[in-house]
PDB file of C-alpha atoms in Angstrom:
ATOM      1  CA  UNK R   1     128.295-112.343 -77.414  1.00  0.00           C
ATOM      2  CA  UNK R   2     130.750-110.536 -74.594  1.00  0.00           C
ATOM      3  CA  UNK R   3     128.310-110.705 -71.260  1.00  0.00           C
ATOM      4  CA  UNK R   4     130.391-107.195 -70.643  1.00  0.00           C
ATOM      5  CA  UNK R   5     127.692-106.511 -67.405  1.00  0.00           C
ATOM      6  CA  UNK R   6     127.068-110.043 -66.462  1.00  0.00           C
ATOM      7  CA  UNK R   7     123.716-109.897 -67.052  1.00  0.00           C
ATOM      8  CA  UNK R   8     123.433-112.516 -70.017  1.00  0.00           C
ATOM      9  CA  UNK R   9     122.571-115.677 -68.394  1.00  0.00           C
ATOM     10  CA  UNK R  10     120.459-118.949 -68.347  1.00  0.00           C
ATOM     11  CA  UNK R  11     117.074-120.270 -67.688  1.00  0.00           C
ATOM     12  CA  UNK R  12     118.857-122.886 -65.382  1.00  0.00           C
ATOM     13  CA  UNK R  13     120.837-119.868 -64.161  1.00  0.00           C
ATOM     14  CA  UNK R  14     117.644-117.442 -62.900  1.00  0.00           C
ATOM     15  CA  UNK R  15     115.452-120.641 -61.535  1.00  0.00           C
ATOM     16  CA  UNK R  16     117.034-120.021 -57.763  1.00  0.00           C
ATOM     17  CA  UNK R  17     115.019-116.858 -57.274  1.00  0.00           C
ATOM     18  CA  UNK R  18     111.313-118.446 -58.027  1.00  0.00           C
ATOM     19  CA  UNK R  19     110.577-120.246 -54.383  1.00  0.00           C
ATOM     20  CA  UNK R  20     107.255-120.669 -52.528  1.00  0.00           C
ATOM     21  CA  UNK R  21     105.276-118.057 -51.545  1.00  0.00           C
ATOM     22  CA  UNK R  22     107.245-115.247 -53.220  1.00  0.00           C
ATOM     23  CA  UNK R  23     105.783-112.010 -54.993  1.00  0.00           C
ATOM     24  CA  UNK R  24     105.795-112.629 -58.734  1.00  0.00           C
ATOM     25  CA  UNK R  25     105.277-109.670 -61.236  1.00  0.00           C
ATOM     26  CA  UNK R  26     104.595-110.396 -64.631  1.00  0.00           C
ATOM     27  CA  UNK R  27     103.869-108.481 -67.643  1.00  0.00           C
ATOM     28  CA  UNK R  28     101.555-109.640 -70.305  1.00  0.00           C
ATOM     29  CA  UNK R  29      97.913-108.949 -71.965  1.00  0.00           C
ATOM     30  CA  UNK R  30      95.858-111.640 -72.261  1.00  0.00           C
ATOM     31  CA  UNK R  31      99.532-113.640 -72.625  1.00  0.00           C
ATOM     32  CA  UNK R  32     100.978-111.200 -75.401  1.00  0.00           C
ATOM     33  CA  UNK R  33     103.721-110.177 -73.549  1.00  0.00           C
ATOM     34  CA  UNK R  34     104.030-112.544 -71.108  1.00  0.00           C
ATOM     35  CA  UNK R  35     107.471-114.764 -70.856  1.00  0.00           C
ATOM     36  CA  UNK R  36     106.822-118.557 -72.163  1.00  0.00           C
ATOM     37  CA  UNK R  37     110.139-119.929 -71.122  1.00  0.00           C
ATOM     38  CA  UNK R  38     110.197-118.418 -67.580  1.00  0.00           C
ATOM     39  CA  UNK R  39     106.657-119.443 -66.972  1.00  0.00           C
ATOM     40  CA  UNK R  40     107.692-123.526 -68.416  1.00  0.00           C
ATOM     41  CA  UNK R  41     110.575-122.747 -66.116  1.00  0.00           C
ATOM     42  CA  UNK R  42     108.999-121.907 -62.657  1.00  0.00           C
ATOM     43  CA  UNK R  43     106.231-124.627 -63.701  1.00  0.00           C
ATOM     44  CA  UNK R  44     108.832-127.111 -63.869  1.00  0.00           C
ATOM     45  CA  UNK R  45     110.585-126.246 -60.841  1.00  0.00           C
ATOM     46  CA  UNK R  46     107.402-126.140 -58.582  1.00  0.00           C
ATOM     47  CA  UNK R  47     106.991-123.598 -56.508  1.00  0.00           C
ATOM     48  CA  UNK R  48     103.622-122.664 -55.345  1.00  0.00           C
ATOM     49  CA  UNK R  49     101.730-120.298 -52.871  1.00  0.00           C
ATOM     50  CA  UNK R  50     102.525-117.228 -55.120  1.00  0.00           C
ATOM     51  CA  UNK R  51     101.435-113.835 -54.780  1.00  0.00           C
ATOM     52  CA  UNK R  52     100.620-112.839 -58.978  1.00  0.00           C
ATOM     53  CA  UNK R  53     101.076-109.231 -59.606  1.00  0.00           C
ATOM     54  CA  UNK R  54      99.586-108.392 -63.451  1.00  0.00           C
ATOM     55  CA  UNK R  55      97.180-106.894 -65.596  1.00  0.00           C
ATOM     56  CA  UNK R  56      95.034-110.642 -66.012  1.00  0.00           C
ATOM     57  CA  UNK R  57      95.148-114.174 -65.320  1.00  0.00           C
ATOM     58  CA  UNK R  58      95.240-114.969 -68.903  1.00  0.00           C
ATOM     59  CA  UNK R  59      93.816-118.144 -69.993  1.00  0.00           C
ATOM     60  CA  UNK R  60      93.443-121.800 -69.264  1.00  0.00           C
ATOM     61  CA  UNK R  61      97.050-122.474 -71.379  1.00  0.00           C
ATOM     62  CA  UNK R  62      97.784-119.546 -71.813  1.00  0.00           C
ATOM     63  CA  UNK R  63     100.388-116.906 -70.350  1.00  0.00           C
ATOM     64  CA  UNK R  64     100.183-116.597 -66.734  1.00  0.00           C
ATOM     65  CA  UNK R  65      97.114-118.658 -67.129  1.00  0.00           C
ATOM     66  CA  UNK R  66      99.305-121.837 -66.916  1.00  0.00           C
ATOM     67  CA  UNK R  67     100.372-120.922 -63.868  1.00  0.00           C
ATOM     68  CA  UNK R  68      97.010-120.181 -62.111  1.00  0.00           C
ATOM     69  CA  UNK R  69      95.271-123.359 -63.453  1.00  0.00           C
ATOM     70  CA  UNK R  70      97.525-125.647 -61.739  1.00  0.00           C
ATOM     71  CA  UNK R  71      96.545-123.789 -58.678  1.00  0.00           C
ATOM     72  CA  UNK R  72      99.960-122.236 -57.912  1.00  0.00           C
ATOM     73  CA  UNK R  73      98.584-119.403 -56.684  1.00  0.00           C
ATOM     74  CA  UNK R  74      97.554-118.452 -53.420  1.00  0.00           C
ATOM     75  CA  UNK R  75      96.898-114.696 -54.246  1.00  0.00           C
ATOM     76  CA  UNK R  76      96.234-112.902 -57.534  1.00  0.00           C
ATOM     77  CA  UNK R  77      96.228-108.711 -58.088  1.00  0.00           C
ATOM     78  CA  UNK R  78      95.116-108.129 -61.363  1.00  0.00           C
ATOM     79  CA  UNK R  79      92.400-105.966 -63.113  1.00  0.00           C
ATOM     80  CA  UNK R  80      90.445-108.997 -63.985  1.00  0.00           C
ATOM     81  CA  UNK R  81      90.660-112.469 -64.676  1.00  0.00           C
ATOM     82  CA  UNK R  82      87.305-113.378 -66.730  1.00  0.00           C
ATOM     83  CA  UNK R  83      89.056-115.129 -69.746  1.00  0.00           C
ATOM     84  CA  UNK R  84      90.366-118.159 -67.593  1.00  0.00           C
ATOM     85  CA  UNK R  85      87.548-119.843 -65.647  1.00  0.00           C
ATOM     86  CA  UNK R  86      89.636-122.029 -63.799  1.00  0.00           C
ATOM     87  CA  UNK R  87      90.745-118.929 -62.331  1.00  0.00           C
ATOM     88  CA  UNK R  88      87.406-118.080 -61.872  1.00  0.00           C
ATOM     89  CA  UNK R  89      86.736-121.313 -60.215  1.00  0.00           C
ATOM     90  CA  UNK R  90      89.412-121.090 -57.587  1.00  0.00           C
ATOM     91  CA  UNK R  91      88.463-117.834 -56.397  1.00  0.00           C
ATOM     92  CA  UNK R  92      84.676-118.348 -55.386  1.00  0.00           C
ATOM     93  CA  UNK R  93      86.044-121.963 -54.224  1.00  0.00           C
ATOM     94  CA  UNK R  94      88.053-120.088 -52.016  1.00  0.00           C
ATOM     95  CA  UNK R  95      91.589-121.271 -53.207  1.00  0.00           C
ATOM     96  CA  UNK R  96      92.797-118.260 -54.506  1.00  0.00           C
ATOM     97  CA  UNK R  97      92.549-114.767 -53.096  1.00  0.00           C
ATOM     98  CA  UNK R  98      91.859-111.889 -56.275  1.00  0.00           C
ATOM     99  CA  UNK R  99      92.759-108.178 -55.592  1.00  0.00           C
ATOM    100  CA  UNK R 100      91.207-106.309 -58.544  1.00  0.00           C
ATOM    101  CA  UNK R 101      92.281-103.058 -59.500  1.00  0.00           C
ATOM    102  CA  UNK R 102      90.811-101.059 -62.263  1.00  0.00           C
ATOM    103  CA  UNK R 103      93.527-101.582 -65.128  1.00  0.00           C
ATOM    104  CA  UNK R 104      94.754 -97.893 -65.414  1.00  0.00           C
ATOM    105  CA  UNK R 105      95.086 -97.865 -61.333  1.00  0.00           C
ATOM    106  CA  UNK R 106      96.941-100.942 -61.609  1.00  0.00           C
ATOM    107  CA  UNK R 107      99.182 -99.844 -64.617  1.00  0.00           C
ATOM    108  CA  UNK R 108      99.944 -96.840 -61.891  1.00  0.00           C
ATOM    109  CA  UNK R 109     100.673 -98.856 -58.616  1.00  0.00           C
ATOM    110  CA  UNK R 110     103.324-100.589 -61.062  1.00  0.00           C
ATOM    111  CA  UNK R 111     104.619 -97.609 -61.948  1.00  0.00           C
ATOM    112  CA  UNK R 112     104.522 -95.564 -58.352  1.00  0.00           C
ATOM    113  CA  UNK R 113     106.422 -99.307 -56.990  1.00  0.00           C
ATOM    114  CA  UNK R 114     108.831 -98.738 -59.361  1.00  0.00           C
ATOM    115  CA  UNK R 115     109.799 -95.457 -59.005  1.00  0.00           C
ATOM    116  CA  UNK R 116     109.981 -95.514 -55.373  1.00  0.00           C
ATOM    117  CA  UNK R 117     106.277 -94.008 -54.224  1.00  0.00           C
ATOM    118  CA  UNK R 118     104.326 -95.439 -51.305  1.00  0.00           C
ATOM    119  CA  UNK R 119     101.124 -95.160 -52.988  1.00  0.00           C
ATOM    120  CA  UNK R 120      98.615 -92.803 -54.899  1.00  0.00           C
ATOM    121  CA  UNK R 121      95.455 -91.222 -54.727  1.00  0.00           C
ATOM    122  CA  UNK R 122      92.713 -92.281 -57.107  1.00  0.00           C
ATOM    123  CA  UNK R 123      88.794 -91.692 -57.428  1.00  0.00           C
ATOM    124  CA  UNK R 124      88.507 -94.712 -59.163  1.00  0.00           C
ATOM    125  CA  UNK R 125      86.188 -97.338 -57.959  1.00  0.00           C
ATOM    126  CA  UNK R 126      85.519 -95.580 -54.691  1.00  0.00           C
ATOM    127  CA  UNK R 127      81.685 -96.585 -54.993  1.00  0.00           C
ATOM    128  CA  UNK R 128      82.273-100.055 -56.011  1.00  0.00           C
ATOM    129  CA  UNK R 129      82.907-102.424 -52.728  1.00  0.00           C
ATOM    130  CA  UNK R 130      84.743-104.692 -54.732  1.00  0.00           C
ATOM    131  CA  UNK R 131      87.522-102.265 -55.304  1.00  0.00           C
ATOM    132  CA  UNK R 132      87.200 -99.814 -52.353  1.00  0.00           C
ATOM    133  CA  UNK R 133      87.050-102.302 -49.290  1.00  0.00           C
ATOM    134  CA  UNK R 134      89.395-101.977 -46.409  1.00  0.00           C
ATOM    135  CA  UNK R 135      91.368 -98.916 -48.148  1.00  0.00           C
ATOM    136  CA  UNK R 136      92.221 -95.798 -46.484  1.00  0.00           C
ATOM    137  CA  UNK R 137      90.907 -92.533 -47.810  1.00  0.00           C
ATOM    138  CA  UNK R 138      92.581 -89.109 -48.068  1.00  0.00           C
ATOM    139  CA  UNK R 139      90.807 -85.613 -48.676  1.00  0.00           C
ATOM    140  CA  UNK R 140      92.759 -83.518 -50.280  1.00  0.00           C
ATOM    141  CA  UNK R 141      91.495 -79.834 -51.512  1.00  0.00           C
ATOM    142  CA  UNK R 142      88.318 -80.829 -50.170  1.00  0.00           C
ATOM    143  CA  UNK R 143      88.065 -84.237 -52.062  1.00  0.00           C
ATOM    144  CA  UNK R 144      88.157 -87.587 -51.048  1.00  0.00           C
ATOM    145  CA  UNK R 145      90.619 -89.761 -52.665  1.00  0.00           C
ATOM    146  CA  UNK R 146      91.231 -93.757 -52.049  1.00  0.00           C
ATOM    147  CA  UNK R 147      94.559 -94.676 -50.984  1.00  0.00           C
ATOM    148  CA  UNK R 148      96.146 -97.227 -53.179  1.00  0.00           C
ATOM    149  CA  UNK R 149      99.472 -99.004 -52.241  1.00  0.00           C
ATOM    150  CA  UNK R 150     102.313 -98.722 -54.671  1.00  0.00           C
ATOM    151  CA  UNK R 151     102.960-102.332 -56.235  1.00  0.00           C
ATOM    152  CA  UNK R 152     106.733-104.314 -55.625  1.00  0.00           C
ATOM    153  CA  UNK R 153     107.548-107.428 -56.278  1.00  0.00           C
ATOM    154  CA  UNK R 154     110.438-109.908 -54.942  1.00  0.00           C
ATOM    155  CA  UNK R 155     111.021-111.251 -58.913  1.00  0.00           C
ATOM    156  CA  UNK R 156     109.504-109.166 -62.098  1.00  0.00           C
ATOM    157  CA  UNK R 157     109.641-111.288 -65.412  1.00  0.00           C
ATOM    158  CA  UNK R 158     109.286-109.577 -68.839  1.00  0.00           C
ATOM    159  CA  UNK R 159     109.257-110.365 -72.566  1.00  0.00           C
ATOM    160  CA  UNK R 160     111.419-108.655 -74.975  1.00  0.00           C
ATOM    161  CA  UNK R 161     111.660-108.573 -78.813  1.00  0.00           C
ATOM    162  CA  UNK R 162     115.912-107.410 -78.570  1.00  0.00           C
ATOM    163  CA  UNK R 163     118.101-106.872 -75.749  1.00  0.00           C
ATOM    164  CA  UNK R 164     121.582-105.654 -75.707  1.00  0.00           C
ATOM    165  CA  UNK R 165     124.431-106.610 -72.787  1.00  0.00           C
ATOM    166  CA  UNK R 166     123.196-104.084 -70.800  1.00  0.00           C
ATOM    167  CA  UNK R 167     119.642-104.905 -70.696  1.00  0.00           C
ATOM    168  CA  UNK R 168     118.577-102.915 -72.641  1.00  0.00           C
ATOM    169  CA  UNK R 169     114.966-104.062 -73.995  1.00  0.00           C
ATOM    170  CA  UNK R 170     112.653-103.389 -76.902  1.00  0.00           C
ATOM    171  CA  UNK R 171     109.209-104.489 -77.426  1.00  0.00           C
ATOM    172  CA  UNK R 172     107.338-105.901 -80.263  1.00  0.00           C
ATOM    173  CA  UNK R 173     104.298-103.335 -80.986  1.00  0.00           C
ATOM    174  CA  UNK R 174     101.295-104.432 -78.711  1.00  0.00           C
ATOM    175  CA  UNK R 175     102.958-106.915 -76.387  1.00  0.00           C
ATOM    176  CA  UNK R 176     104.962-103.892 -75.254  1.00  0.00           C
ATOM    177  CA  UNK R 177     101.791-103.666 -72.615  1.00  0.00           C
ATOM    178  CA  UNK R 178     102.744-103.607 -69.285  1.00  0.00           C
ATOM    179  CA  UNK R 179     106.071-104.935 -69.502  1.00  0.00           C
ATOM    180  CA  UNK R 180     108.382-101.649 -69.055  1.00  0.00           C
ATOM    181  CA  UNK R 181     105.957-100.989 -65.779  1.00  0.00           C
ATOM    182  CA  UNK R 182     106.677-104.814 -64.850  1.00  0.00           C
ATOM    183  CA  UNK R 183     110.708-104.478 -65.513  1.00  0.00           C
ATOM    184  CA  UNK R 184     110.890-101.608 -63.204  1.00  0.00           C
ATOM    185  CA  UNK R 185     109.126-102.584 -60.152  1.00  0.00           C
ATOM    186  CA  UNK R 186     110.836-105.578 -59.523  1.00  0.00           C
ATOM    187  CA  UNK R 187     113.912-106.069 -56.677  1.00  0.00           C
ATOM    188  CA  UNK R 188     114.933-108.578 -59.554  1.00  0.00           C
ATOM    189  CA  UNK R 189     114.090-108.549 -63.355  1.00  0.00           C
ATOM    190  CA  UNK R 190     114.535-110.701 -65.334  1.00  0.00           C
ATOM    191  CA  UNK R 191     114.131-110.060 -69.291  1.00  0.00           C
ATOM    192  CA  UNK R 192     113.189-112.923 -71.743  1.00  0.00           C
ATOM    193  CA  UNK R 193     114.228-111.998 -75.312  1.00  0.00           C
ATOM    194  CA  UNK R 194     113.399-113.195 -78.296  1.00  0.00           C
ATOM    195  CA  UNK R 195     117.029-112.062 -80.011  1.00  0.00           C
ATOM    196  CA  UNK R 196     120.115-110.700 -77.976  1.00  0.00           C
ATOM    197  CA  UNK R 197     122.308-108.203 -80.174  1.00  0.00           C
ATOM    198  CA  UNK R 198     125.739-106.241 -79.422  1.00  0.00           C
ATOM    199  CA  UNK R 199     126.256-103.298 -77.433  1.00  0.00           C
ATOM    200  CA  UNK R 200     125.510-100.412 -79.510  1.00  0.00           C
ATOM    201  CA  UNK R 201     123.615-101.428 -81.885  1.00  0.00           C
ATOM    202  CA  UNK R 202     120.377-100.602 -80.610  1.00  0.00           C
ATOM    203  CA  UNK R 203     118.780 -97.479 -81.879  1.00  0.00           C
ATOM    204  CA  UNK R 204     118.762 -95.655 -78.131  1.00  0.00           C
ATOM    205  CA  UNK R 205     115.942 -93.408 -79.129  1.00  0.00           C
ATOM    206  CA  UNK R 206     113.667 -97.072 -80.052  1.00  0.00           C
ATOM    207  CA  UNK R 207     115.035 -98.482 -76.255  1.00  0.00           C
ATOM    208  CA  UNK R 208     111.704 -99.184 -74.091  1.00  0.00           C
ATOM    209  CA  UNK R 209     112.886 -99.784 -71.035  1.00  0.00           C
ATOM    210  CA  UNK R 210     116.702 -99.030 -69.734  1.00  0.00           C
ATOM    211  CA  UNK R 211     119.061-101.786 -68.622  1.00  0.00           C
ATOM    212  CA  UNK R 212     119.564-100.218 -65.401  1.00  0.00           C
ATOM    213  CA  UNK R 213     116.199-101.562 -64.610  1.00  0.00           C
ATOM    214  CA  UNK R 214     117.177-105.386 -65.495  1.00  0.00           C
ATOM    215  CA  UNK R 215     118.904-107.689 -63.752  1.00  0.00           C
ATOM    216  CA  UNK R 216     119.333-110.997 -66.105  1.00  0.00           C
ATOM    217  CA  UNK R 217     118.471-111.422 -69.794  1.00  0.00           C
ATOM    218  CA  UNK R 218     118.032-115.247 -71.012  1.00  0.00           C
ATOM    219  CA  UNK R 219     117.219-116.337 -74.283  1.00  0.00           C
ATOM    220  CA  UNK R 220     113.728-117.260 -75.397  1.00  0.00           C
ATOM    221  CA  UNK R 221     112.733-120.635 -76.603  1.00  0.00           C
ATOM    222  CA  UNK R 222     109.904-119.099 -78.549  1.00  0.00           C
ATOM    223  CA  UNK R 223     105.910-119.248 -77.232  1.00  0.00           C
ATOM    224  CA  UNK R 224     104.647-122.486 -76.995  1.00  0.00           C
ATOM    225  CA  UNK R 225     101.005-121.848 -76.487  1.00  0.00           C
ATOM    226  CA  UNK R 226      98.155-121.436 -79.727  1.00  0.00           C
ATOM    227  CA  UNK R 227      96.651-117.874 -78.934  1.00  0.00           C
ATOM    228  CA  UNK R 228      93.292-118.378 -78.231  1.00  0.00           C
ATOM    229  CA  UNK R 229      92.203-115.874 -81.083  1.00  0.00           C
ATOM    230  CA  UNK R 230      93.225-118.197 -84.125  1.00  0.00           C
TER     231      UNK R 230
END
């Protein structure tokens, strides 16, 4: 395959960027979604104090989940993290910091990060202390709004059915999720695909998310984790 862009790489290749106490963005539900290899990868290589940005902390070995339960994480901002207990666990231990955000809100920081917006307004959760602590609040036409930051992160890593050269992903049906969010609100994505395929021959009106929003594409080694469902 001609890397024509420069953008078909490695696992080895992409492991410099994961260091300690970065901002890691992930996309995934419940792990569909969610990158296997890169997660192995920035398992094997160590690096801890993390700041998680995602929809959930998926589960015990599963997903993100992997990540969490070896306590890798020193802050997690997710809209909720009730199917791993170890997650659980470290948080009212006091070893891990959670953020929650309701999951549409969240979905929308992603988006407003990667588009270039400060934050948004939201009515969401504004009489629940869990979500509405220490934000600022904003009336606007004579109603009060929370203030919720935009979402960034230092690394974004995504999980793609087909790539092309460019980058240019598509997703297989439901673990489509949050990844085209994820892929554009990081200063780096990287895409993990399942099958790379020439220039051209993808279908542009079946492209998810544009290659000008991803960095590096490495192959997948397939998931390596039984879904918790079967």
């Amino acid at each position: 395959m001609e890397n024509l862009f420069g953008k078909l790489t490695t696992l080895e290749n992409v492991l410099s960027f994961f260091h300690d106490g970065m901002t890691l963005m992930f996309g995934g539900f419940g792990g569909v979604g969610s990158p296997p290899t890169l997660i192995d990868g920035i398992i094997e290589r160590d690096v801890k104090d993390l700041v998680l940005i995602g929809n959930d902390t998926g589960f015990p070995h599963i997903g993100i989940g992997k990540i969490v339960s070896l306590g890798r994480a020193k802050k997690v901002i997710a809209s909720h993290i009730g199917s791993n207990p170890i997650a659980g666990s470290l948080m009212t231990e006091g070893k891990m910091e959670v953020e929650f955000s309701p999951q549409g809100i969240l979905a929308e920081r992603i988006r407003a990060g990667g588009v270039g917006l400060g934050a948004i307004l939201a009515d969401i959760g504004m009489d629940n202390e869990m979500v509405s602590a220490n934000k600022p609040r904003f009336l606007l036409n004579g109603k009060e709004y929370l203030i919720e930051t935009a979402l960034t992160a230092e690394v974004s890593i995504v999980y793609a059915q087909k790539a092309d050269p460019y980058g240019n992903l598509i997703y297989d049906k439901s673990a489509r999720n949050t990844n085209p969010l994820v892929a554009m609100a990081g200063n780096i994505t990287i895409a993990e695909v399942e099958e790379i395929v020439p220039l051209g021959s993808l279908n542009p009106d079946e492209i998810m998310t544009p290659g000008v929003f991803v960095d590096y594409v490495i192959p997948s080694k397939g998931v390596n984790w039984k879904w918790a469902w079967e």
